[in-house]
Short mmCIF file of C-alpha atoms in Angstrom, two decimals:
data_model
loop_
_atom_site.label_atom_id
_atom_site.label_comp_id
_atom_site.label_asym_id
_atom_site.label_seq_id
_atom_site.Cartn_x
_atom_site.Cartn_y
_atom_site.Cartn_z
CA MET A 1 -146.31 -70.09 -129.44
CA THR A 2 -144.66 -74.20 -127.38
CA VAL A 3 -142.67 -74.24 -124.84
CA THR A 4 -140.41 -77.21 -123.86
CA ILE A 5 -140.94 -77.59 -119.94
CA ASP A 6 -140.01 -81.64 -119.42
CA GLU A 7 -139.50 -83.81 -122.42
CA SER A 8 -143.28 -85.37 -121.08
CA SER A 9 -145.07 -83.13 -121.50
CA THR A 10 -145.47 -79.91 -122.63
CA ARG A 11 -147.85 -76.50 -122.54
CA THR A 12 -149.21 -74.14 -124.91
CA LEU A 13 -148.85 -70.26 -124.39
CA THR A 14 -150.25 -67.20 -125.91
CA VAL A 15 -148.57 -64.73 -126.38
CA PRO A 16 -150.69 -60.77 -127.34
CA PRO A 17 -149.18 -59.21 -130.84
CA GLU A 18 -148.31 -56.34 -129.50
CA ALA A 19 -145.90 -58.54 -127.21
CA TRP A 20 -144.27 -60.18 -130.52
CA ASN A 21 -140.54 -58.95 -130.89
CA THR A 22 -140.42 -59.93 -134.16
CA PRO A 23 -139.95 -56.87 -136.81
CA PRO A 24 -142.57 -56.33 -139.45
CA PRO A 25 -141.98 -57.51 -142.98
CA ARG A 26 -140.32 -54.90 -145.46
CA ARG A 27 -140.99 -55.21 -149.38
CA PRO A 28 -139.20 -56.55 -151.70
CA GLY A 29 -136.60 -54.73 -153.36
CA LYS A 30 -135.72 -52.53 -150.40
CA LYS A 31 -132.40 -52.24 -148.29
CA ALA A 32 -132.93 -51.45 -145.06
CA LEU A 33 -131.20 -48.24 -143.80
CA ILE A 34 -128.72 -49.37 -141.39
CA SER A 35 -127.92 -52.42 -143.71
CA TYR A 36 -125.20 -49.72 -145.30
CA GLY A 37 -123.85 -48.48 -141.59
CA HIS A 38 -123.94 -44.66 -140.60
CA TRP A 39 -123.01 -42.92 -143.24
CA TRP A 40 -124.41 -39.81 -142.82
CA TRP A 41 -122.15 -38.98 -139.30
CA ALA A 42 -118.93 -39.21 -142.02
CA LEU A 43 -121.18 -37.13 -144.28
CA PRO A 44 -119.67 -33.68 -143.04
CA ALA A 45 -115.95 -34.50 -142.86
CA VAL A 46 -116.61 -36.11 -146.43
CA LEU A 47 -118.66 -31.73 -147.11
CA LEU A 48 -115.35 -30.18 -146.06
CA VAL A 49 -113.05 -32.34 -148.09
CA ILE A 50 -114.78 -32.20 -150.84
CA GLY A 51 -115.00 -28.23 -150.47
CA VAL A 52 -111.53 -27.51 -149.31
CA HIS A 53 -109.95 -30.30 -151.84
CA TYR A 54 -111.46 -30.30 -153.87
CA VAL A 55 -113.41 -27.68 -155.52
CA ALA A 56 -110.59 -25.74 -154.02
CA THR A 57 -108.60 -27.25 -157.05
CA LEU A 58 -111.09 -27.10 -159.52
CA THR A 59 -111.03 -23.34 -159.42
CA GLY A 60 -107.38 -22.86 -159.04
CA GLY A 61 -107.43 -25.17 -161.88
CA PHE A 62 -110.66 -22.23 -164.10
CA PHE A 63 -108.09 -19.51 -163.06
CA ALA A 64 -105.18 -20.70 -164.80
CA PHE A 65 -106.52 -19.97 -167.90
CA THR A 66 -107.49 -16.98 -166.82
CA ASN A 67 -105.38 -13.17 -166.14
CA TRP A 68 -107.53 -12.61 -162.46
CA THR A 69 -106.03 -10.89 -160.56
CA GLY A 70 -107.34 -11.44 -157.35
CA LEU A 71 -110.18 -8.38 -156.82
CA GLY A 72 -112.31 -7.95 -159.55
CA GLU A 73 -112.50 -8.78 -162.51
CA TRP A 74 -111.25 -11.22 -165.29
CA SER A 75 -111.04 -12.67 -168.38
CA PHE A 76 -110.28 -15.70 -170.33
CA VAL A 77 -106.16 -15.66 -172.08
CA GLY A 78 -107.26 -19.75 -173.40
CA PHE A 79 -103.64 -20.99 -172.44
CA ASP A 80 -101.25 -17.99 -173.09
CA ASN A 81 -100.22 -18.60 -168.55
CA PHE A 82 -98.86 -21.59 -170.09
CA GLU A 83 -96.82 -20.58 -173.91
CA ARG A 84 -95.63 -17.81 -170.93
CA ILE A 85 -93.76 -20.42 -168.58
CA PHE A 86 -92.23 -22.73 -171.44
CA GLN A 87 -90.71 -19.03 -173.27
CA ASP A 88 -89.48 -16.90 -170.67
CA PRO A 89 -86.64 -18.93 -168.95
CA LEU A 90 -86.92 -18.38 -165.62
CA LEU A 91 -89.93 -19.88 -165.49
CA PHE A 92 -88.63 -22.47 -167.74
CA GLY A 93 -85.09 -23.12 -164.87
CA ALA A 94 -87.49 -23.46 -162.30
CA VAL A 95 -89.35 -26.89 -163.70
CA VAL A 96 -85.69 -28.01 -164.04
CA ASN A 97 -84.97 -27.11 -160.47
CA THR A 98 -88.10 -28.20 -159.84
CA LEU A 99 -87.15 -31.96 -161.42
CA PHE A 100 -84.20 -31.79 -160.25
CA LEU A 101 -84.37 -31.76 -157.20
CA ALA A 102 -87.59 -33.81 -156.81
CA PHE A 103 -85.08 -37.00 -158.82
CA ALA A 104 -81.85 -35.83 -156.93
CA SER A 105 -83.76 -35.62 -153.55
CA VAL A 106 -85.57 -39.60 -154.00
CA ILE A 107 -82.27 -41.13 -155.41
CA LEU A 108 -80.19 -40.04 -152.44
CA THR A 109 -83.13 -39.61 -149.60
CA ASN A 110 -83.65 -43.74 -150.81
CA VAL A 111 -80.66 -45.11 -151.08
CA LEU A 112 -79.09 -43.80 -148.06
CA GLY A 113 -82.46 -44.40 -146.14
CA LEU A 114 -82.25 -48.45 -147.95
CA LEU A 115 -78.26 -48.23 -146.30
CA TYR A 116 -78.97 -46.93 -142.45
CA ALA A 117 -82.14 -49.42 -142.32
CA LEU A 118 -79.71 -52.15 -143.61
CA ALA A 119 -77.50 -50.92 -141.22
CA ILE A 120 -79.49 -50.48 -138.06
CA ASN A 121 -81.79 -53.55 -138.67
CA ARG A 122 -80.18 -56.51 -136.92
CA MET A 123 -76.77 -56.81 -136.47
CA LEU A 124 -76.12 -53.14 -133.79
CA LYS A 125 -77.20 -53.26 -130.39
CA SER A 126 -77.40 -49.92 -130.61
CA ARG A 127 -79.10 -49.67 -133.05
CA TYR A 128 -82.55 -48.18 -130.90
CA ILE A 129 -80.91 -45.42 -130.41
CA LEU A 130 -79.09 -44.38 -133.64
CA ARG A 131 -82.94 -45.25 -135.86
CA THR A 132 -84.46 -41.86 -132.94
CA LEU A 133 -80.69 -39.81 -133.63
CA LEU A 134 -81.40 -40.12 -137.79
CA PHE A 135 -84.92 -39.92 -137.57
CA MET A 136 -85.39 -37.06 -134.89
CA PRO A 137 -84.18 -34.33 -137.78
CA VAL A 138 -87.71 -35.36 -139.72
CA VAL A 139 -89.78 -34.56 -137.20
CA LEU A 140 -87.98 -30.87 -136.77
CA SER A 141 -89.65 -28.00 -138.77
CA PRO A 142 -88.36 -27.73 -141.77
CA LEU A 143 -87.73 -23.51 -141.44
CA ALA A 144 -85.31 -24.16 -138.31
CA VAL A 145 -83.52 -26.79 -140.24
CA ALA A 146 -83.27 -24.55 -142.96
CA TYR A 147 -81.44 -22.20 -141.03
CA VAL A 148 -79.40 -23.82 -139.34
CA TRP A 149 -78.10 -25.19 -142.34
CA LYS A 150 -77.82 -21.79 -143.14
CA PHE A 151 -75.30 -21.27 -140.89
CA ILE A 152 -73.19 -24.07 -141.69
CA PHE A 153 -72.82 -22.95 -145.02
CA GLN A 154 -71.86 -18.74 -144.40
CA PHE A 155 -68.90 -18.25 -145.99
CA ASP A 156 -67.77 -18.12 -141.95
CA GLY A 157 -69.38 -20.52 -141.17
CA PRO A 158 -68.75 -24.21 -139.64
CA LEU A 159 -67.98 -25.60 -143.36
CA ASN A 160 -65.76 -23.54 -143.99
CA GLY A 161 -64.45 -23.04 -141.22
CA PHE A 162 -63.40 -26.95 -141.72
CA LEU A 163 -62.01 -26.74 -144.85
CA GLY A 164 -59.74 -24.13 -143.40
CA LEU A 165 -58.74 -26.01 -140.24
CA ILE A 166 -57.74 -28.98 -143.02
CA GLY A 167 -55.45 -26.86 -145.41
CA LEU A 168 -58.11 -26.87 -148.83
CA GLU A 169 -59.08 -23.36 -148.67
CA GLU A 170 -58.48 -22.60 -152.51
CA PHE A 171 -62.68 -24.82 -151.69
CA GLN A 172 -64.13 -21.65 -149.28
CA LYS A 173 -67.01 -20.33 -151.04
CA VAL A 174 -70.77 -18.13 -150.26
CA TRP A 175 -72.44 -21.83 -150.86
CA LEU A 176 -75.64 -19.41 -150.93
CA ALA A 177 -74.36 -16.47 -153.29
CA ASP A 178 -72.81 -18.79 -155.72
CA PRO A 179 -75.06 -19.60 -158.52
CA ALA A 180 -72.95 -23.23 -158.71
CA TRP A 181 -73.09 -24.65 -155.75
CA SER A 182 -76.60 -22.72 -153.82
CA ILE A 183 -79.08 -25.36 -155.42
CA TRP A 184 -76.67 -28.61 -153.97
CA ALA A 185 -76.54 -26.99 -150.93
CA ILE A 186 -80.86 -26.63 -150.79
CA LEU A 187 -80.31 -30.32 -152.38
CA ILE A 188 -78.20 -31.53 -149.69
CA THR A 189 -80.86 -29.78 -146.22
CA VAL A 190 -84.21 -31.64 -147.89
CA VAL A 191 -82.32 -35.62 -147.62
CA TRP A 192 -80.50 -34.44 -144.30
CA GLN A 193 -83.93 -33.71 -142.70
CA GLN A 194 -85.76 -37.07 -145.55
CA THR A 195 -83.75 -40.10 -144.96
CA GLY A 196 -85.10 -40.90 -141.55
CA PHE A 197 -88.06 -41.10 -143.26
CA THR A 198 -86.88 -43.20 -145.69
CA MET A 199 -85.23 -44.90 -143.55
CA VAL A 200 -88.20 -45.85 -141.30
CA ILE A 201 -89.86 -47.15 -144.13
CA TYR A 202 -86.95 -49.72 -144.44
CA LEU A 203 -87.28 -51.25 -141.86
CA ALA A 204 -90.85 -51.91 -141.83
CA GLY A 205 -90.57 -53.25 -145.06
CA LEU A 206 -87.28 -55.06 -143.43
CA ALA A 207 -89.30 -56.26 -140.94
CA SER A 208 -91.06 -58.60 -142.73
CA VAL A 209 -88.23 -60.57 -144.59
CA PRO A 210 -88.06 -63.61 -142.26
CA VAL A 211 -84.44 -64.30 -140.91
CA GLU A 212 -84.58 -68.61 -141.69
CA VAL A 213 -84.80 -67.36 -145.66
CA GLU A 214 -81.65 -64.94 -145.56
CA GLU A 215 -79.28 -67.64 -143.86
CA ALA A 216 -81.07 -70.70 -146.39
CA ALA A 217 -79.64 -68.43 -148.59
CA ALA A 218 -76.50 -68.07 -146.90
CA LEU A 219 -75.42 -71.31 -146.41
CA ASP A 220 -75.99 -72.25 -150.09
CA GLY A 221 -73.29 -69.77 -150.91
CA ALA A 222 -75.43 -66.67 -151.59
CA GLY A 223 -72.81 -63.27 -150.80
CA ILE A 224 -74.21 -60.46 -149.89
CA TRP A 225 -75.63 -58.66 -153.04
CA GLN A 226 -76.94 -62.08 -153.77
CA ARG A 227 -78.84 -62.11 -150.82
CA PHE A 228 -79.58 -58.31 -150.91
CA TRP A 229 -80.58 -58.95 -155.36
CA HIS A 230 -83.00 -62.34 -154.84
CA VAL A 231 -84.07 -62.28 -151.33
CA VAL A 232 -83.95 -58.43 -149.60
CA ALA A 233 -85.35 -56.57 -152.78
CA PRO A 234 -88.27 -58.74 -154.32
CA ALA A 235 -89.39 -58.68 -150.43
CA ILE A 236 -88.88 -54.72 -149.83
CA ARG A 237 -90.51 -53.93 -153.21
CA PRO A 238 -93.70 -52.63 -151.35
CA SER A 239 -92.01 -50.71 -149.69
CA ILE A 240 -89.53 -48.71 -152.45
CA ALA A 241 -92.08 -48.40 -153.90
CA ILE A 242 -94.12 -46.33 -150.65
CA ALA A 243 -90.70 -44.38 -150.64
CA THR A 244 -90.29 -43.39 -154.03
CA THR A 245 -93.53 -41.92 -154.60
CA LEU A 246 -94.06 -39.79 -151.25
CA GLY A 247 -90.16 -38.63 -151.74
CA ILE A 248 -90.46 -37.43 -155.83
CA ILE A 249 -94.82 -36.18 -154.84
CA GLN A 250 -92.58 -34.40 -152.02
CA GLY A 251 -89.35 -33.28 -153.86
CA LEU A 252 -92.04 -31.40 -156.48
CA ARG A 253 -93.39 -29.87 -152.74
CA ILE A 254 -89.99 -28.60 -151.87
CA PHE A 255 -91.03 -24.79 -150.85
CA ASP A 256 -89.80 -24.67 -146.62
CA GLN A 257 -86.40 -24.97 -147.65
CA ILE A 258 -85.83 -22.48 -150.56
CA LEU A 259 -87.31 -18.94 -149.37
CA ALA A 260 -85.46 -19.72 -145.85
CA LEU A 261 -82.01 -20.66 -147.38
CA THR A 262 -82.03 -18.69 -150.52
CA GLY A 263 -84.92 -17.52 -151.39
CA GLY A 264 -85.39 -18.25 -155.14
CA GLY A 265 -81.44 -16.62 -155.80
CA PRO A 266 -79.35 -16.15 -156.25
CA ALA A 267 -80.50 -14.70 -159.61
CA GLY A 268 -83.44 -17.23 -160.30
CA ALA A 269 -81.07 -19.91 -159.58
CA THR A 270 -82.86 -21.69 -157.48
CA GLU A 271 -86.47 -20.64 -157.73
CA THR A 272 -88.23 -24.13 -157.85
CA LEU A 273 -92.28 -24.06 -159.71
CA ALA A 274 -93.02 -24.33 -155.95
CA THR A 275 -91.94 -20.57 -154.91
CA GLN A 276 -93.13 -18.76 -158.89
CA VAL A 277 -96.12 -20.04 -157.55
CA TYR A 278 -96.06 -18.15 -153.59
CA LYS A 279 -94.59 -15.01 -156.01
CA GLN A 280 -96.51 -14.21 -158.86
CA ALA A 281 -99.94 -15.41 -156.60
CA PHE A 282 -99.18 -13.44 -153.83
CA SER A 283 -96.06 -11.30 -153.92
CA LEU A 284 -97.61 -10.06 -157.45
CA GLY A 285 -100.53 -10.28 -157.47
CA GLN A 286 -101.33 -12.58 -160.58
CA PHE A 287 -103.47 -14.80 -159.46
CA GLY A 288 -104.59 -16.50 -162.48
CA PHE A 289 -100.58 -17.09 -163.52
CA GLY A 290 -100.12 -18.78 -160.24
CA SER A 291 -102.58 -20.90 -160.75
CA ALA A 292 -100.73 -22.16 -164.31
CA LEU A 293 -98.15 -22.77 -162.42
CA ALA A 294 -100.23 -24.66 -159.74
CA LEU A 295 -102.14 -26.78 -162.50
CA VAL A 296 -98.69 -26.79 -163.90
CA LEU A 297 -97.26 -27.89 -160.76
CA THR A 298 -100.02 -31.09 -160.50
CA VAL A 299 -99.48 -32.06 -163.44
CA ILE A 300 -96.56 -32.77 -163.03
CA ILE A 301 -97.54 -34.54 -159.24
CA LEU A 302 -99.55 -36.25 -160.70
CA ALA A 303 -97.85 -37.92 -163.90
CA PHE A 304 -94.76 -38.95 -162.37
CA ALA A 305 -96.25 -40.49 -159.61
CA ILE A 306 -98.52 -42.67 -161.38
CA LEU A 307 -95.30 -43.69 -163.71
CA GLN A 308 -93.60 -44.42 -160.89
CA GLN A 309 -96.58 -46.65 -159.52
CA TYR A 310 -96.84 -48.73 -162.23
CA VAL A 311 -92.69 -49.15 -162.72
CA THR A 312 -92.70 -49.98 -159.18
CA ARG A 313 -95.34 -52.36 -159.08
CA ASP A 314 -96.16 -56.19 -157.76
CA ARG A 315 -95.56 -57.63 -161.88
CA ASP A 316 -96.88 -61.39 -159.59
CA ALA A 317 -99.79 -60.64 -158.29
CA THR A 318 -100.67 -58.76 -160.87
CA GLY A 319 -100.19 -61.71 -163.19
CA ARG A 320 -102.12 -63.58 -160.23
CA ALA A 321 -104.75 -61.22 -161.22
#
């Protein structure tokens, strides 16, 4: 080993092999474990996720084809549970209600959330206070929100009181006990609580839209609708995809509000797949049939989530790829 002392002289130093810091040569084709990162640190969490989510889901999917009651023996019944779902009018109505609440809530929350975001994005000085007020329902418990709205929808509650005050007594109803209006009461409750979350997603998307582009479009004579459709909408397409995906998933899983407001009534008018899974599996002890309902709900969620991602994908990026 040679060490340079100055430009005119050198000195040779001998370093014993045991003092070398050079790592021993590795055998060809063998990669050091450290190059993979400390993956074993995450192994307990990975096993927990696999056990809680995937193994439990596969187990429930298996019992969907059985008549297990949750205790004791069971037998394989094939597709009998699924045939029963679509032959029973009450259960088929639960499927229809599930789809109605999912799509109606997605449409309303996205439209209202986008309008709120556009209104308070840059124009209002009080936009920070409005953001907080509009987002506040999101952080509240769904059960607490449902009980507040249950008080509003009572026959002697504020809603009917307001209708009587303005002379519209003929529109007063027992909202939660009316089969035609109870599902709409649940929809109003869900939309009121979830619109703030959608608004935040769109606010994040609008923050990425350059102000200069909008001003240039306005100078070129583009109106409000033209600027939104040709400038803003393409820029917030990822936000639209996220908001609709999360909205569909949340809408298909609505449970707390229904349980608190109507319990699935009146006469099954507000039953959904989520409420039926709970009642069949835990109240009636038909665990196999409840698993079949849960599997149908899972398939519906996956199907619509994949379809929505395909519809709202970035076609320009896909074409470039």
